Coordinates of C-alpha atoms in Angstrom, one line a residue:
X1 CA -133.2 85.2 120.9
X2 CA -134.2 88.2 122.8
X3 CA -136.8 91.1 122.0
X4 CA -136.5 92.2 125.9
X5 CA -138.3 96.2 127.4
X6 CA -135.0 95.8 128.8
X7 CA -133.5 95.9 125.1
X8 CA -136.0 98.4 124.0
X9 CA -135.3 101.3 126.9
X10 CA -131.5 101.0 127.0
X11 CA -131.8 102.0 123.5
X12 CA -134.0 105.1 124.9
X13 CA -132.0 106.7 127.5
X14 CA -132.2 109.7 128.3
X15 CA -134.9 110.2 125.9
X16 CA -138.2 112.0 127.1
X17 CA -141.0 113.0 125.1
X18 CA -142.2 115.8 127.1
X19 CA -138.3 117.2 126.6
X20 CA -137.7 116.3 123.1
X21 CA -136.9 119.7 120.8
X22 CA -139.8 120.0 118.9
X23 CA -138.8 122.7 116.3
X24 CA -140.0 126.2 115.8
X25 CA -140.5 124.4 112.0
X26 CA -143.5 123.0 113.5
X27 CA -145.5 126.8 114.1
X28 CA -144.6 127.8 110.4
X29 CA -146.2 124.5 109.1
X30 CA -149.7 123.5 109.5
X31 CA -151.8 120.4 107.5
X32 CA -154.4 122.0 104.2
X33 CA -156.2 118.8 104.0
X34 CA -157.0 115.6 106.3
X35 CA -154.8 113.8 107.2
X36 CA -154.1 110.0 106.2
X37 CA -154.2 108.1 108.9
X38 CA -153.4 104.3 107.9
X39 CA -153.1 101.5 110.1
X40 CA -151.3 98.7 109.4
X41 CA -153.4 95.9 110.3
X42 CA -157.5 95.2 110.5
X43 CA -159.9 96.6 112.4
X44 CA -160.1 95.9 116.2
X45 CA -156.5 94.7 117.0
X46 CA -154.2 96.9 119.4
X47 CA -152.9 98.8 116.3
X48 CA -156.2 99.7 115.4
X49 CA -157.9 100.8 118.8
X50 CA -154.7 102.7 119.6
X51 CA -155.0 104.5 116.6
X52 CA -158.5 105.6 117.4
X53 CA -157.9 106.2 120.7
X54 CA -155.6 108.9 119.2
X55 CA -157.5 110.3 116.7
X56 CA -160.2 110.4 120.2
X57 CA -157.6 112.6 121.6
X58 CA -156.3 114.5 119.3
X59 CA -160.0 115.9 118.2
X60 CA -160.9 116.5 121.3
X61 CA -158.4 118.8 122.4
X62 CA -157.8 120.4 118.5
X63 CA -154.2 119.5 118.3
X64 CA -154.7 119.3 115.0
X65 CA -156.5 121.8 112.5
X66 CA -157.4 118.9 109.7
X67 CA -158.7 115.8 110.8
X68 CA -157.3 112.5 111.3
X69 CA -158.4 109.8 109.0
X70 CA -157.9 106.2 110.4
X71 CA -157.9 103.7 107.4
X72 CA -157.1 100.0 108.0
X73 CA -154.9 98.7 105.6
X74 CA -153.9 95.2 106.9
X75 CA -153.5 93.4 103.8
X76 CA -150.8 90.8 103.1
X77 CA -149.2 91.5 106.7
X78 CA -148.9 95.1 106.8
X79 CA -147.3 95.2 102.7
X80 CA -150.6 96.8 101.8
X81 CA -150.0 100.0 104.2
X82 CA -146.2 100.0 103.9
X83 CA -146.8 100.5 100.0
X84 CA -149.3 103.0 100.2
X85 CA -147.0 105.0 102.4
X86 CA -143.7 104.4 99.8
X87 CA -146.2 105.6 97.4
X88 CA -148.1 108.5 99.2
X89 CA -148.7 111.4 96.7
X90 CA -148.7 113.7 99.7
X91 CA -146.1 112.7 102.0
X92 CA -146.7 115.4 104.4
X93 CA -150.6 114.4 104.9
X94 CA -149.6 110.9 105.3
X95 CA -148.7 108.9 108.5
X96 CA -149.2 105.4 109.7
X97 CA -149.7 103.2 113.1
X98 CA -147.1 100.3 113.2
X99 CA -146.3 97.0 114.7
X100 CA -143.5 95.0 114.6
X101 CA -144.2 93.9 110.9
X102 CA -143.0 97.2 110.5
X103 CA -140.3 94.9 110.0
X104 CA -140.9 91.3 109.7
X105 CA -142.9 92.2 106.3
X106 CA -140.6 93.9 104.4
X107 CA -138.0 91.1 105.7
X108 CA -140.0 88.4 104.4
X109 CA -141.4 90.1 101.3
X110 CA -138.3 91.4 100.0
X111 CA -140.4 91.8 96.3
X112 CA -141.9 95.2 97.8
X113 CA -138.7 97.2 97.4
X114 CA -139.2 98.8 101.2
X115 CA -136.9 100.5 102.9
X116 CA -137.8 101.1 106.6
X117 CA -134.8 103.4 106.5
X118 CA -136.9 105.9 104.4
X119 CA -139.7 106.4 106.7
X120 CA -140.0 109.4 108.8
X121 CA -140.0 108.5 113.0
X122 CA -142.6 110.7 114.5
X123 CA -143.9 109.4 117.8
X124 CA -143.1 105.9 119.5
X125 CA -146.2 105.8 121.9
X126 CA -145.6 102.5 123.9
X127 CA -144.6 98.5 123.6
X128 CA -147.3 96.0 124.0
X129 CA -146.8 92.7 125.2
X130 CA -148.2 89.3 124.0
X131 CA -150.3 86.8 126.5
X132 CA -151.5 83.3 125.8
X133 CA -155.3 83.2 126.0
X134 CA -157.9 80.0 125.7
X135 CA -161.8 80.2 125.9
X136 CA -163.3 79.0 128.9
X137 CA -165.5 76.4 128.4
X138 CA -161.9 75.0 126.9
X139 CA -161.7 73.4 130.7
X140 CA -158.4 74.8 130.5
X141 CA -157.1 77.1 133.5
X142 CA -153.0 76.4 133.2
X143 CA -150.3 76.1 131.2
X144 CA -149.8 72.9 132.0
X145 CA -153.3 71.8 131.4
X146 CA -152.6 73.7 127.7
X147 CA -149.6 71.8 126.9
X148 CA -151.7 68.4 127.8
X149 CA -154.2 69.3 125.5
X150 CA -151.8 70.4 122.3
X151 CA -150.0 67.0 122.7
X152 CA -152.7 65.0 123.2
X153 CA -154.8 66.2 119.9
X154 CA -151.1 65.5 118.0
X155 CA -151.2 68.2 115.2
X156 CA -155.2 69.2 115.3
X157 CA -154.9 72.0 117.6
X158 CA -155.8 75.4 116.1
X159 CA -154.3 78.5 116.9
X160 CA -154.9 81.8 114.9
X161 CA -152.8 85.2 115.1
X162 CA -151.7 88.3 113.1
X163 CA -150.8 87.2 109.6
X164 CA -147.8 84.8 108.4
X165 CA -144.2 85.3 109.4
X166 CA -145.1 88.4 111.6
X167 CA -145.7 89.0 115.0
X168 CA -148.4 86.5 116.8
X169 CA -146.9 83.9 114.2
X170 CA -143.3 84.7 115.6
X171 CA -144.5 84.0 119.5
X172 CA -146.1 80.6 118.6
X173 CA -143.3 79.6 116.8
X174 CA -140.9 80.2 119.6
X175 CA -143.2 78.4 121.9
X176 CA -144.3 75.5 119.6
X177 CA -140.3 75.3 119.3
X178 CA -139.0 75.0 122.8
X179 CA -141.8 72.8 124.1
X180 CA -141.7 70.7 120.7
X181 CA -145.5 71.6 120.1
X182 CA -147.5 70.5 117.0
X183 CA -149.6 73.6 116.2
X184 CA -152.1 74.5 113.2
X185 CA -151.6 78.2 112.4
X186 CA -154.2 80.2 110.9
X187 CA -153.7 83.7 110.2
X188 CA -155.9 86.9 110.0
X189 CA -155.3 90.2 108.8
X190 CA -155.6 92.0 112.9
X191 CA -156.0 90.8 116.1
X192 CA -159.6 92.0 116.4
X193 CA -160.4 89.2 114.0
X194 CA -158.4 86.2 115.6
X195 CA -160.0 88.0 119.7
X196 CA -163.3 87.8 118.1
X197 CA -163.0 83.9 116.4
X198 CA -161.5 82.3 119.8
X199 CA -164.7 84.0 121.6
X200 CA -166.8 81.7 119.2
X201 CA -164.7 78.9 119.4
X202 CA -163.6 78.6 115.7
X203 CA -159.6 78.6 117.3
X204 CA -158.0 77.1 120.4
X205 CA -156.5 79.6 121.2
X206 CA -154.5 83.0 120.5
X207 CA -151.4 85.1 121.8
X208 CA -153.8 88.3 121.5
X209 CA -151.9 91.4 123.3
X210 CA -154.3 92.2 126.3
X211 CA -155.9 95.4 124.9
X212 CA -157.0 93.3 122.4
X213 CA -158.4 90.2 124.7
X214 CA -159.8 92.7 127.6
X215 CA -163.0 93.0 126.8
X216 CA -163.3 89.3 126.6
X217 CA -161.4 88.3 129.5
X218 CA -163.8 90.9 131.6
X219 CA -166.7 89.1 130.0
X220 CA -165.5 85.6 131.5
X221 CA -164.8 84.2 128.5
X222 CA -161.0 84.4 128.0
X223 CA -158.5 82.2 130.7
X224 CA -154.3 83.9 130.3
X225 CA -152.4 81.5 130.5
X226 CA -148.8 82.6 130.1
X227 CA -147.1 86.1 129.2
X228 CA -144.6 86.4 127.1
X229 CA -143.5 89.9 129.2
X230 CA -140.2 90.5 130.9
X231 CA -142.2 90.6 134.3
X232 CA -145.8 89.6 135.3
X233 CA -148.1 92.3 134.3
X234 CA -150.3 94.2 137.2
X235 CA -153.6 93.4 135.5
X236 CA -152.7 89.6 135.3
X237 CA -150.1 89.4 138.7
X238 CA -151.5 85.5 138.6
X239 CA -150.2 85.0 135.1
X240 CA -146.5 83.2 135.0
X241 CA -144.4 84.3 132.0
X242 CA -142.4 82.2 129.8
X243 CA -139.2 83.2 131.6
X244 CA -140.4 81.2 135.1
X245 CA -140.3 78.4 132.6
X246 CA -137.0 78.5 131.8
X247 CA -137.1 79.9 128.9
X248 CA -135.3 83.4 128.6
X249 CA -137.8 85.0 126.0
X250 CA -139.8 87.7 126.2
X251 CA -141.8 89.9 123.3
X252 CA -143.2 92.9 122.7
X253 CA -145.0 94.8 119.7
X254 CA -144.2 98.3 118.8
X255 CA -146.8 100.9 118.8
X256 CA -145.3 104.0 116.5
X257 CA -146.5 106.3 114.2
X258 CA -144.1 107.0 111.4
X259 CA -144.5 109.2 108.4
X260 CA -144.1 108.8 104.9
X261 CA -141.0 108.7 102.8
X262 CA -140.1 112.4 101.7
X263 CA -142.1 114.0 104.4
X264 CA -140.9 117.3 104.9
X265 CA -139.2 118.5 108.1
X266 CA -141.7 121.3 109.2
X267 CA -144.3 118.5 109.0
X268 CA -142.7 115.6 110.9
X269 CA -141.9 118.8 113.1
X270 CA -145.3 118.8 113.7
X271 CA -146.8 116.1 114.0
X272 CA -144.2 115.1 117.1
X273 CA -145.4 118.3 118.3
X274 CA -149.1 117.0 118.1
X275 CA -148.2 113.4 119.4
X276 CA -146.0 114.5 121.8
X277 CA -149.0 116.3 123.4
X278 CA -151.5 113.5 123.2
X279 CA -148.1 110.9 124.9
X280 CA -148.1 113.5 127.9
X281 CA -151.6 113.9 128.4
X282 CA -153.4 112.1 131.3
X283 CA -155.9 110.0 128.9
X284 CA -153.1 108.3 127.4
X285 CA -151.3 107.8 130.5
X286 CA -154.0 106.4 131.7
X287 CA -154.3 104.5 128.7
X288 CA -151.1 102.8 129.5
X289 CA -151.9 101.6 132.5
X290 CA -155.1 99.9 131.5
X291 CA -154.3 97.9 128.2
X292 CA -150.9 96.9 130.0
X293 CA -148.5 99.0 127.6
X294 CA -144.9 99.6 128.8
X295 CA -144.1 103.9 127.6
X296 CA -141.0 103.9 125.2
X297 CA -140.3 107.5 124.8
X298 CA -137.7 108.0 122.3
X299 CA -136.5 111.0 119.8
X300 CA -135.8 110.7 115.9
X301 CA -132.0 109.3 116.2
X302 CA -133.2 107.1 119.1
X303 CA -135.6 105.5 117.2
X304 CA -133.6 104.9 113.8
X305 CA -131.0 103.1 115.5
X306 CA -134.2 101.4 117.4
X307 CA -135.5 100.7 113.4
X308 CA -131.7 99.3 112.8
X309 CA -131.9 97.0 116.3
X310 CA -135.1 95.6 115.5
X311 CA -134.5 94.4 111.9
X312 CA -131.3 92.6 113.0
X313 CA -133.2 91.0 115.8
X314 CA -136.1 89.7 113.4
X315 CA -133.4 88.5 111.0
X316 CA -131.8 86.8 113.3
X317 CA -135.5 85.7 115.1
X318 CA -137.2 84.6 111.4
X319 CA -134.1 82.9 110.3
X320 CA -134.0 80.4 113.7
X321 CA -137.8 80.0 113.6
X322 CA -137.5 79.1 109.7
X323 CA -134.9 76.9 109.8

């Protein structure tokens, strides 16, 4: 099973976001109150520093005339902010910062009633990949040395990540799969939470995506060990992936804004106007480059049949890892 950037930009060519139509909707429309801001995980993960990074941006250069509200609404893998979106009172004040339980939670929790389908694309602003990280007094420095140490504990080795049956759970899976691994999973609401708990030693280790690990790994105090990335990453060019294993997998998570069901089409006319702004700008560029995103530009039709792509793939991905 494959979740490739290869998959993920043949879906998006010929898509630009600094050429998307942005309609004249979007002058005649303009937001009356703040504007919801949810997040769909905890605080300090990649979904939640992106999404103040943003909200950085967007005040800074008054792309917006009401503010953005980030609220963190992580709860039960992301079901908490998908069903405060399916039930926003004000669909035109409300948006939301995604990962890939976007769609592994509504797969997996089929109770909520969600349709991803009903959503309104606004802005895909880059895919993030996943690395292996341990702490460093672990006296681990390789992969090899971590595969030792899994094996040789036999079912007591600790690994935390992003909730159940969702992203970080998916990658260890795979992993703990093809190299017939043994692994205790414990899972947290964001990635801040499972960075911050492998820093003080309560895990083993964590497939944190590397905005997520950096200020750790700068610190000393986190060792990559494999990426789970198409290619080696430029910030971590000593880092093998799981492909120069043998093992033709790669991973990425989705970081989108999307509105809420019913929002109107002067207002999602907007807001890709705003975010399209803040995607071409040099701070989040730069961004890019220094948390190791790959940019997915994409426009609305692009990324439904990206929505429809990705649910089949983590059908098809849940159902092997389940069974």
């Amino acid at each position: 099973m494959k979740l490739t950037k290869r998959l993920f930009l043949g879906l998006a060519v010929g898509g630009t976001l600094a050429t998307l139509p942005i309609s004249a909707m979007a002058q005649d429309w303009q937001p009356t109150r703040p504007i919801d801001f949810t997040i769909m995980a905890g605080p300090g993960g990649g979904a939640d520093q992106i999404a103040r990074f943003v909200q950085s941006v967007v005040e800074a250069n008054d792309l917006t005339n009401r503010p953005l509200i980030p609220t963190n609404r992580g709860g039960g893998s992301g079901a908490e902010a998908l069903l405060h979106l399916k039930d926003a009172r004000d669909p035109d004040h409300t948006l939301m910062v995604t990962l890939n339980s976007f769609y592994t939670t509504p797969i997996r929790q089929e109770g909520l009633g969600i349709d991803i389908e009903t959503f309104t694309p606004i802005t895909m602003m880059g895919v993030d990949p996943f690395v292996l990280w341990v702490h460093k007094d672990s006296g681990i420095t390789d992969f090899d040395g971590f595969l030792a140490k899994v094996r040789e504990m036999d079912g007591e080795y600790v690994m935390g990540g992003t909730g159940a049956g969702q992203e970080d759970s998916i990658v260890i899976a795979y992993m703990s799969g093809v190299y017939d691994l043994d692994i205790k999973y414990i899972p947290y609401d964001g990635g801040g939470a499972v960075a911050k708990d492998l820093a003080g030693q309560q895990i083993m280790a964590t497939v944190n995506n590397p905005a997520e690990a950096k200020g750790f790994y700068e610190a000393g105090d986190f060792v990559p060990l494999l990426a789970f990335s198409d290619e080696r990453m430029d910030a971590y060019p000593d880092v093998p992936t799981i492909k120069e294993m043998g093992h033709d997998f790669s991973y990425y998570n989705q970081r989108a804004i999307v509105g809420a069901p019913g929002m109107s089409d002067e207002a999602a006319a907007y807001y890709r106007d705003v975010f399209s702004q803040v995607y071409e700008g040099e701070a989040w560029q730069n961004y890019l480059v220094s948390e190791s995103l790959s940019p997915l530009p994409m426009d609305e039709a692009e990324t439904r049949t990206y929505w429809a792509t990705q649910v089949a793939n983590h059908r098809q991905l849940l159902s092997e890892i389940d069974g």
